PDB file of C-alpha atoms in Angstrom:
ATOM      1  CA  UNK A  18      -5.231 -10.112   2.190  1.00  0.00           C
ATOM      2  CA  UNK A  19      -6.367 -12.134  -0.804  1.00  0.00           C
ATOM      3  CA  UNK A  20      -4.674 -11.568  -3.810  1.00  0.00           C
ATOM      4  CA  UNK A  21      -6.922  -9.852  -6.237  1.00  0.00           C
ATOM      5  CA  UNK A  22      -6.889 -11.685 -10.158  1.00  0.00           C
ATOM      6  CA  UNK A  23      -6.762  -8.551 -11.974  1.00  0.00           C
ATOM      7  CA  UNK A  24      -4.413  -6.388  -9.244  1.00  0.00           C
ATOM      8  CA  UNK A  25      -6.843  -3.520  -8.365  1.00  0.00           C
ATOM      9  CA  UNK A  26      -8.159  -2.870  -5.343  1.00  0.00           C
ATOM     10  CA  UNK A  27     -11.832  -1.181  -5.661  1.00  0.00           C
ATOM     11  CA  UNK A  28     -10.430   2.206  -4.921  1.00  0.00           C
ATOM     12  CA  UNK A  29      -8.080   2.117  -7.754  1.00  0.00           C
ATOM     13  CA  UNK A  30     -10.607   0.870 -10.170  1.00  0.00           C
ATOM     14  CA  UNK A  31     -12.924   3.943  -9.304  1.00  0.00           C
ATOM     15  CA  UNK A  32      -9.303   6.202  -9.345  1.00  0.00           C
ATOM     16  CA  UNK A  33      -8.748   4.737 -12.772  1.00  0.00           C
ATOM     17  CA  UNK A  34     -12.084   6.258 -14.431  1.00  0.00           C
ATOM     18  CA  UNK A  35     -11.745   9.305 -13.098  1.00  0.00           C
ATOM     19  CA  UNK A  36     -10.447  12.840 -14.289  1.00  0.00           C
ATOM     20  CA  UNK A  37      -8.086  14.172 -13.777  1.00  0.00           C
ATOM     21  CA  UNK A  38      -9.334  16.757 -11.385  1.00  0.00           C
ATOM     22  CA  UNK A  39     -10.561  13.930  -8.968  1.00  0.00           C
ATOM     23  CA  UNK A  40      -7.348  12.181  -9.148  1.00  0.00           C
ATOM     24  CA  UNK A  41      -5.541  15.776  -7.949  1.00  0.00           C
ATOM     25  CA  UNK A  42      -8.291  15.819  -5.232  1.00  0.00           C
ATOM     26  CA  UNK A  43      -7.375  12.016  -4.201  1.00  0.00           C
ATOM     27  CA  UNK A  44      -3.910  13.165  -4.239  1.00  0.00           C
ATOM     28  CA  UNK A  45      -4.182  15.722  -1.524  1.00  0.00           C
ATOM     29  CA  UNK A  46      -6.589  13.631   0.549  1.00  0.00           C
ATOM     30  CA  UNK A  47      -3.847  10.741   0.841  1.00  0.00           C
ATOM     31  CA  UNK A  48      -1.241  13.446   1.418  1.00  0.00           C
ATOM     32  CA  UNK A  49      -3.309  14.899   4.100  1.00  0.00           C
ATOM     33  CA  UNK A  50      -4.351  11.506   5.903  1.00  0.00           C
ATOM     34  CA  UNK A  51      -0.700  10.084   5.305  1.00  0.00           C
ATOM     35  CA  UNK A  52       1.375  13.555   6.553  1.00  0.00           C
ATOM     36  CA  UNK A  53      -1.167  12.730  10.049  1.00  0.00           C
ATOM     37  CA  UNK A  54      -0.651   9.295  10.278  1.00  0.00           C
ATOM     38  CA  UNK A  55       3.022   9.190   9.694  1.00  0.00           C
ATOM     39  CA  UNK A  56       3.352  11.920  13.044  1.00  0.00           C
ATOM     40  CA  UNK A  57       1.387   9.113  14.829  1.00  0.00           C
ATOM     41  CA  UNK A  58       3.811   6.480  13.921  1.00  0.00           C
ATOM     42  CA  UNK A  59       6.748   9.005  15.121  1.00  0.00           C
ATOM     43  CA  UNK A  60       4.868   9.624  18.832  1.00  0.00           C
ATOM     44  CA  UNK A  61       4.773   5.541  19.216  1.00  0.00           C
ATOM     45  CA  UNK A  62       8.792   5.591  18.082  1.00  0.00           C
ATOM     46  CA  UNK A  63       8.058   3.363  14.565  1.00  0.00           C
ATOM     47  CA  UNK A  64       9.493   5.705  12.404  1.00  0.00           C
ATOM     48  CA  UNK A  65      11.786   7.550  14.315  1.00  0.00           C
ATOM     49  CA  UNK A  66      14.944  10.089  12.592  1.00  0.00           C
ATOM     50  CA  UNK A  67      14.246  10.469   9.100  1.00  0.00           C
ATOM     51  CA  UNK A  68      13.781   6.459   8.791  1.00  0.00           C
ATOM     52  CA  UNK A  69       9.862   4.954   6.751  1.00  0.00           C
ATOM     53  CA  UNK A  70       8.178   5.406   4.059  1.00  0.00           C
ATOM     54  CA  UNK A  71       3.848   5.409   3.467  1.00  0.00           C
ATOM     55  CA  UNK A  72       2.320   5.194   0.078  1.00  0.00           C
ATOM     56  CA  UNK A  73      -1.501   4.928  -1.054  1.00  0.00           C
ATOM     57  CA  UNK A  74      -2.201   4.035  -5.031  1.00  0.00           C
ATOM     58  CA  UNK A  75      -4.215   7.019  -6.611  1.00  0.00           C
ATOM     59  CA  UNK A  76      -4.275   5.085  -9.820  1.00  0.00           C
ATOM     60  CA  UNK A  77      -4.272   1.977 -11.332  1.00  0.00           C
ATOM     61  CA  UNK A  78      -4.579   2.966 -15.157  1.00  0.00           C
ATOM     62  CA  UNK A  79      -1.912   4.741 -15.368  1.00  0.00           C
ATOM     63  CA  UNK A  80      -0.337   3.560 -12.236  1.00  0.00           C
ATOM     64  CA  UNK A  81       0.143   6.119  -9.492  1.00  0.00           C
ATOM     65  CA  UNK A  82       0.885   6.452  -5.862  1.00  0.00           C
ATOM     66  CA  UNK A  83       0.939   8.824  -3.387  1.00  0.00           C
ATOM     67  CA  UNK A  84       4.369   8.348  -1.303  1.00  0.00           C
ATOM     68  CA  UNK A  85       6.711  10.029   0.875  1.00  0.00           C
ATOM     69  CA  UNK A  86       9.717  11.876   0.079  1.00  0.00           C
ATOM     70  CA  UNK A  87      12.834  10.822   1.073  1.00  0.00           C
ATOM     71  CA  UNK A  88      14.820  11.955   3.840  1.00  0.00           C
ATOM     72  CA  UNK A  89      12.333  13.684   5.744  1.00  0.00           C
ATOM     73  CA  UNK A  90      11.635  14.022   9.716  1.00  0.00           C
ATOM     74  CA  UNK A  91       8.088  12.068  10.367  1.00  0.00           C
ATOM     75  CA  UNK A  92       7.577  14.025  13.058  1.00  0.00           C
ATOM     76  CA  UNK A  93       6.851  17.125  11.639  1.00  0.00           C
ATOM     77  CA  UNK A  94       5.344  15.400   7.875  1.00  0.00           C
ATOM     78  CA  UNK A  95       3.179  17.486   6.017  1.00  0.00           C
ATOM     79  CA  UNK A  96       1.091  17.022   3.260  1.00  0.00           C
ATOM     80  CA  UNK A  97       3.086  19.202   0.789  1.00  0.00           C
ATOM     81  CA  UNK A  98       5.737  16.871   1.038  1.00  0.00           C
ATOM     82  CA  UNK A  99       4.324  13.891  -0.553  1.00  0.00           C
ATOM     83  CA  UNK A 100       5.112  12.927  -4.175  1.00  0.00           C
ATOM     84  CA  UNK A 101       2.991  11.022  -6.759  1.00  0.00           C
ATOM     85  CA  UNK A 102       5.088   8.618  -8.587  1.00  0.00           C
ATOM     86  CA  UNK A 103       4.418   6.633 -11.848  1.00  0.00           C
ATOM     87  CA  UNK A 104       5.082   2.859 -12.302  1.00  0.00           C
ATOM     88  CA  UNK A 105       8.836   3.511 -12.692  1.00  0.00           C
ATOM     89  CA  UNK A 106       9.143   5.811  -9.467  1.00  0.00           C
ATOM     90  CA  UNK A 107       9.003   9.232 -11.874  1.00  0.00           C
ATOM     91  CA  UNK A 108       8.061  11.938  -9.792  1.00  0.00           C
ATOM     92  CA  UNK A 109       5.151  13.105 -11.778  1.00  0.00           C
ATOM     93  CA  UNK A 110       3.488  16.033  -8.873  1.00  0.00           C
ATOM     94  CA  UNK A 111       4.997  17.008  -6.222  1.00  0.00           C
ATOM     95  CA  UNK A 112       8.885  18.458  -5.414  1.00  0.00           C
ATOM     96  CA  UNK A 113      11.532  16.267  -3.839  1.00  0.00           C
ATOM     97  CA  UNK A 114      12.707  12.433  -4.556  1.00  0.00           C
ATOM     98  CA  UNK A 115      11.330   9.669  -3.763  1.00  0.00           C
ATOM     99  CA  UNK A 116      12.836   6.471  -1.807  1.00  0.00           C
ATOM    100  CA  UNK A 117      14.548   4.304  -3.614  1.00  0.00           C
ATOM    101  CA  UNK A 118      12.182   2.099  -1.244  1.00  0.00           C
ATOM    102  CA  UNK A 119       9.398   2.951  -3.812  1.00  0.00           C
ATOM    103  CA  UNK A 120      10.591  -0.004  -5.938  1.00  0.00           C
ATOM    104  CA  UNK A 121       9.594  -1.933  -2.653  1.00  0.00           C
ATOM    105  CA  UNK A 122       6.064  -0.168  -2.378  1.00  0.00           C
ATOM    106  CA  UNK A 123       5.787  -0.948  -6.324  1.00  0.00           C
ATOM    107  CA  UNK A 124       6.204  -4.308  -5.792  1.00  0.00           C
ATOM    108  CA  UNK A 125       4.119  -5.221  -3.361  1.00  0.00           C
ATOM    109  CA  UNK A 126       1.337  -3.045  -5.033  1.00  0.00           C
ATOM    110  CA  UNK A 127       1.647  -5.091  -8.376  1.00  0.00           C
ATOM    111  CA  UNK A 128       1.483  -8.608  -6.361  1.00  0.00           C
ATOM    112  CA  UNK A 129      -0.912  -8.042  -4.043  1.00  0.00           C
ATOM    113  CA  UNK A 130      -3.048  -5.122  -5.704  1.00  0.00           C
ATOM    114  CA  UNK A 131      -2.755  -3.356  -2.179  1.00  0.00           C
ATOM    115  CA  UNK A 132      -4.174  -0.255  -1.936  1.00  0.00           C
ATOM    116  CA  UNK A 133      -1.441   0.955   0.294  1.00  0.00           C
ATOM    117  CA  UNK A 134       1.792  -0.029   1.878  1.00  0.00           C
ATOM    118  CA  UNK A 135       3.545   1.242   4.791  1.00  0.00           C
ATOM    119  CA  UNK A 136       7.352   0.812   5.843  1.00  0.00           C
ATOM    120  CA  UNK A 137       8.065   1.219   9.688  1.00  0.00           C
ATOM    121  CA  UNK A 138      11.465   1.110  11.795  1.00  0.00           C
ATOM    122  CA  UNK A 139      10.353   0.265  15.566  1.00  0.00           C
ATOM    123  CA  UNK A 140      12.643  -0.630  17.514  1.00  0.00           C
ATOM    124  CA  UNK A 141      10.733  -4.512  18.139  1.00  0.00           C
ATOM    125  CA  UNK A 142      11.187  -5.270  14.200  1.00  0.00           C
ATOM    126  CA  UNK A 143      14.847  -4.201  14.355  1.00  0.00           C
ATOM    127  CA  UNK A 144      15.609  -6.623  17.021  1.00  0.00           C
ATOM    128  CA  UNK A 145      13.255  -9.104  16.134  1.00  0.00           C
ATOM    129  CA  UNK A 146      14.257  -9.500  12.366  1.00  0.00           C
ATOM    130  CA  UNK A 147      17.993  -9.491  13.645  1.00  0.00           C
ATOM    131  CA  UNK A 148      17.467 -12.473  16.237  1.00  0.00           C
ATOM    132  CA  UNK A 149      15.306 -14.443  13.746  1.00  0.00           C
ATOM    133  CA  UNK A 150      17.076 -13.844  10.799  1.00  0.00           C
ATOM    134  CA  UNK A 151      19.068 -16.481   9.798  1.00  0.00           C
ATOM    135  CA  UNK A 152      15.995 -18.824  10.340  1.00  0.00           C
ATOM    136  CA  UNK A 153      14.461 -16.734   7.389  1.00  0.00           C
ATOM    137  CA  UNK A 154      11.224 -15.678   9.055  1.00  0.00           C
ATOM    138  CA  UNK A 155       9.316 -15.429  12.410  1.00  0.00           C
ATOM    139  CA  UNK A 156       5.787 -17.260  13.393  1.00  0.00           C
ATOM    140  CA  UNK A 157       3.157 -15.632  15.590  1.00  0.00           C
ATOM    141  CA  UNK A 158       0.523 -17.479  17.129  1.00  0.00           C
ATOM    142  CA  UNK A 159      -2.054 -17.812  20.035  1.00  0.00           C
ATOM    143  CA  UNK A 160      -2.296 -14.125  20.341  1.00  0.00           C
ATOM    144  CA  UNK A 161      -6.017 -12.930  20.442  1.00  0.00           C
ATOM    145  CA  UNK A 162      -4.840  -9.404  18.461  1.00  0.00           C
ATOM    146  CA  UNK A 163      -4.230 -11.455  15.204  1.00  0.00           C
ATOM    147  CA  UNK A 164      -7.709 -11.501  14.544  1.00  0.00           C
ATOM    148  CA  UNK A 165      -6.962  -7.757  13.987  1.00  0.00           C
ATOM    149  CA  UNK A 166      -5.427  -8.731  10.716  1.00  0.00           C
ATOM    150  CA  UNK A 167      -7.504  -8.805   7.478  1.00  0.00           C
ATOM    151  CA  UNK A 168      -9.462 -12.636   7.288  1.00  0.00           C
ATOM    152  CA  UNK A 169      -7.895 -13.923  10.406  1.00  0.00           C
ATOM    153  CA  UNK A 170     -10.982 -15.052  12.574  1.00  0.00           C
ATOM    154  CA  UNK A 171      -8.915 -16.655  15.306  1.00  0.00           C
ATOM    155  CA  UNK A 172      -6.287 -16.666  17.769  1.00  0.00           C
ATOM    156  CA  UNK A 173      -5.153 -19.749  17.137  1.00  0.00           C
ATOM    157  CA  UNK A 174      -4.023 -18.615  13.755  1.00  0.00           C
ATOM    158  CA  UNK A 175      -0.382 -18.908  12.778  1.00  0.00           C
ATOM    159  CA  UNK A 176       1.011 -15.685  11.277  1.00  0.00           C
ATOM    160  CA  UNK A 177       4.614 -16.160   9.410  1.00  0.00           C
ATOM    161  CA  UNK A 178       6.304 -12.689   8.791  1.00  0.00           C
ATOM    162  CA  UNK A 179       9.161 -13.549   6.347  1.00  0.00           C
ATOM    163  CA  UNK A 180      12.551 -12.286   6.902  1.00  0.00           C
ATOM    164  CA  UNK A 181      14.511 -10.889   3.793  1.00  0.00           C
ATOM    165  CA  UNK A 182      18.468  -9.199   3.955  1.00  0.00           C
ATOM    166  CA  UNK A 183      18.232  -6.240   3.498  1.00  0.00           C
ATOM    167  CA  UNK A 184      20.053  -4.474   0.759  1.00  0.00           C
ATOM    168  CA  UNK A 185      21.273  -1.077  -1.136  1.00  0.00           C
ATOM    169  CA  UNK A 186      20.032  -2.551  -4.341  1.00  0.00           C
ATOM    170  CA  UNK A 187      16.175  -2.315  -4.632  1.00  0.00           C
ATOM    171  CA  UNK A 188      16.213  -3.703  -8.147  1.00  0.00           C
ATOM    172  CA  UNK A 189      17.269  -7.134  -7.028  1.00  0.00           C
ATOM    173  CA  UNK A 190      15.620  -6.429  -3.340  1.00  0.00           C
ATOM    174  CA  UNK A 191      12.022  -5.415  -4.956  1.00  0.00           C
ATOM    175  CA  UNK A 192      12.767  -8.932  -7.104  1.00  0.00           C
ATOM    176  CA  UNK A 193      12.839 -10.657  -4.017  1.00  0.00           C
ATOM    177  CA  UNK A 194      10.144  -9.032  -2.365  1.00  0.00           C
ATOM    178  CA  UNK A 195       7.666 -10.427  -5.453  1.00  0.00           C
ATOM    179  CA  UNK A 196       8.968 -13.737  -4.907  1.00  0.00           C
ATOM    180  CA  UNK A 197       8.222 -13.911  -1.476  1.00  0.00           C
ATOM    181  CA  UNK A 198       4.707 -12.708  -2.030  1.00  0.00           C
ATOM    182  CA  UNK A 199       4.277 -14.845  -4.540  1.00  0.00           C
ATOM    183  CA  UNK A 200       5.652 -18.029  -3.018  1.00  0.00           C
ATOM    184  CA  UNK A 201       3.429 -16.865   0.644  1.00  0.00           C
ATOM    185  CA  UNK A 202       0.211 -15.690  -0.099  1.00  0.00           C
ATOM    186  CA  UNK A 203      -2.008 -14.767   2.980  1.00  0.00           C
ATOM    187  CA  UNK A 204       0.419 -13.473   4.847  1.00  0.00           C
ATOM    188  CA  UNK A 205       0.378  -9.767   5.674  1.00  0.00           C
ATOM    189  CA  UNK A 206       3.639  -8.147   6.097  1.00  0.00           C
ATOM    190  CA  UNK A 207       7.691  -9.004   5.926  1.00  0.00           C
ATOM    191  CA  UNK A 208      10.355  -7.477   7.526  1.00  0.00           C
ATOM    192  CA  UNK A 209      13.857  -6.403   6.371  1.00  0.00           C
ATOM    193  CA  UNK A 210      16.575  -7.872   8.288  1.00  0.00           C
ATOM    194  CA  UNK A 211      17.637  -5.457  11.194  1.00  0.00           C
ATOM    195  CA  UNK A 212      15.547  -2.412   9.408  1.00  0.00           C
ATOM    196  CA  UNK A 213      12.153  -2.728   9.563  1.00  0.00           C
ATOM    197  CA  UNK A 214       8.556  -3.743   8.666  1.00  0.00           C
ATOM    198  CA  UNK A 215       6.527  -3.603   5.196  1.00  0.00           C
ATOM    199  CA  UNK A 216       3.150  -4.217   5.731  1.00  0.00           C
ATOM    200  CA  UNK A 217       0.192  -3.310   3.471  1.00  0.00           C
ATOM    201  CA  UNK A 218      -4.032  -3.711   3.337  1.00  0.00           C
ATOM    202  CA  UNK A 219      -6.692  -3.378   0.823  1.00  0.00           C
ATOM    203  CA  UNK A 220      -7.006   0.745   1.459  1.00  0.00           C
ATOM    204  CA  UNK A 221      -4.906   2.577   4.066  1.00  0.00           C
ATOM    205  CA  UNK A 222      -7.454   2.121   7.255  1.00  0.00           C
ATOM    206  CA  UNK A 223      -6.485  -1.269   7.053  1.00  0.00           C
ATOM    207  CA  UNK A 224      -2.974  -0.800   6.430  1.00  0.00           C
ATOM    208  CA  UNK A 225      -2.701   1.166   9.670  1.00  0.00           C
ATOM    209  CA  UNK A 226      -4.563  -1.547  11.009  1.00  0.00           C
ATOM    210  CA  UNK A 227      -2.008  -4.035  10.097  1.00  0.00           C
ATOM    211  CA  UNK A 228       0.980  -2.268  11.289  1.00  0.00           C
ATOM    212  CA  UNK A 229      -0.335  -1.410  14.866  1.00  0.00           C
ATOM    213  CA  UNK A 230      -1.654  -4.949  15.020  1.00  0.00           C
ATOM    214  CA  UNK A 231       1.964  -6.452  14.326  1.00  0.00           C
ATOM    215  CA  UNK A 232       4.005  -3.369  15.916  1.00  0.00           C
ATOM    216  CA  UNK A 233       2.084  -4.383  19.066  1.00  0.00           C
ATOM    217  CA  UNK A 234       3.090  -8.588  18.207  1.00  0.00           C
ATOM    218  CA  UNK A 235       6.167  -7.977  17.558  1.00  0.00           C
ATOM    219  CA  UNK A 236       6.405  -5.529  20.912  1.00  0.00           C
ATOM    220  CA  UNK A 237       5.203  -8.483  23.259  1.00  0.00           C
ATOM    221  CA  UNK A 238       7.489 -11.035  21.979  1.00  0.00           C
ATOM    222  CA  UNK A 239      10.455  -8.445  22.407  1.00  0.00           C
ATOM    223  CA  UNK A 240       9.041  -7.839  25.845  1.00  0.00           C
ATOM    224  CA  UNK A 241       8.725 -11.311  26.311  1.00  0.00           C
ATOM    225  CA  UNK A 242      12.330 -12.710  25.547  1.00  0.00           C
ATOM    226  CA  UNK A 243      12.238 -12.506  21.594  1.00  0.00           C
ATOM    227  CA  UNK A 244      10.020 -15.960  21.434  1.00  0.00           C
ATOM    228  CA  UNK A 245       8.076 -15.822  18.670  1.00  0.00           C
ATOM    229  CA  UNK A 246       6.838 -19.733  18.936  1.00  0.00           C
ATOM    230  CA  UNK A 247       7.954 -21.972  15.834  1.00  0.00           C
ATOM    231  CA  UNK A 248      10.381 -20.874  13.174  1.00  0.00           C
ATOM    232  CA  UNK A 249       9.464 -23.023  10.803  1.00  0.00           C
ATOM    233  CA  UNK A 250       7.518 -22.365   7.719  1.00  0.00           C
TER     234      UNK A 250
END
């Protein structure tokens, strides 16, 4: 996804003139879509335990998104149990506490003006980001389902998905995470080393997009021995 020059995605720009009513309305329709989605996820086994995290921005002006609570079983996510968060992860509707991931979601949202960001924990990123993790990142290419991904137009194109350490402290993680962005741009997701996958689109139908286009990547090379062509960036 292109990076936008002022950071807002044209969903946020309408969010951003809009009263407050409508942005309590955009709320629960995120909630609602997200709760869904996120018991999809758990039926494929990407977010499986109590493990992800979804967001969509419901504002740009102030900043808000719409993200999941922490701690909470996928499986059985309901729309009551999202929070909207401000730009420093205050909880400003909603009951519970947020991830501390949200720095993560924050981050990519500021680089990339992304209208949403999801976080999954398959079982092919775990091993995938382990294996390939010391070479700092993993290539896919000459798979026809890249073109699923957002300006791809062929198979012959050569996806790198980054590989960062994970970590217990999001400050200097979510610092990283902006580099990486910013020294990359085109690519369309990273993983966390032995965790998991961040991937993100312009709105969330693309988003979703993204992660069952690279869940399903990152399945065949698993499948296939863990090859995932060159390593080099």
């Amino acid at each position: 996804m292109k990076q936008r020059t002022d950071g807002r995605t044209p969903q946020a720009k309408r969010a951003s003139a809009e009263p407050a009513g409508a942005e309590l309305r955009r709320f629960a329709k995120a909630a609602e879509i997200l709760a869904e989605m996120g018991r999809a996820f758990y039926a494929r086994g990407w977010v499986l335990g109590t493990s992800g995290n979804f967001s969509v921005v419901t504002s740009v002006e102030p900043l808000r998104l719409a993200i999941t609570s922490t701690g909470l079983d996928k499986g059985e996510l309901s729309a009551e149990q999202f929070l909207e968060i401000d730009s420093a992860t205050k909880v400003v509707r909603g009951e519970g506490k947020p991830s501390a991931e949200a720095l993560l979601h924050l981050a990519v949202v500021r680089c990339l003006g992304a209208g949403a960001v999801l976080h999954t924990h398959s079982v092919s990123s775990t091993v995938l980001s382990g294996v390939h993790g010391a070479r700092g990142g993993l290539a896919i290419e000459g798979y026809e389902m890249l073109k699923g991904l957002a300006g791809v137009k062929t198979h012959q194109h050569r996806e790198w998905l980054p590989i960062l350490e994970n970590s217990q402290d999001m400050i200097d993680l979510a610092g990283k995470v902006t580099t990486t962005l910013r020294n990359l741009p085109g690519i369309h997701g990273f993983l966390l080393r032995e965790h998991g996958l961040y991937t993100w689109g312009k709105d969330l139908p693309e988003a979703k997009r993204h992660v069952e286009i690279l869940e399903f990547l990152m399945e065949v090379l698993v499948r296939g021995g863990c090859h995932g062509g060159s390593t080099n960036s």
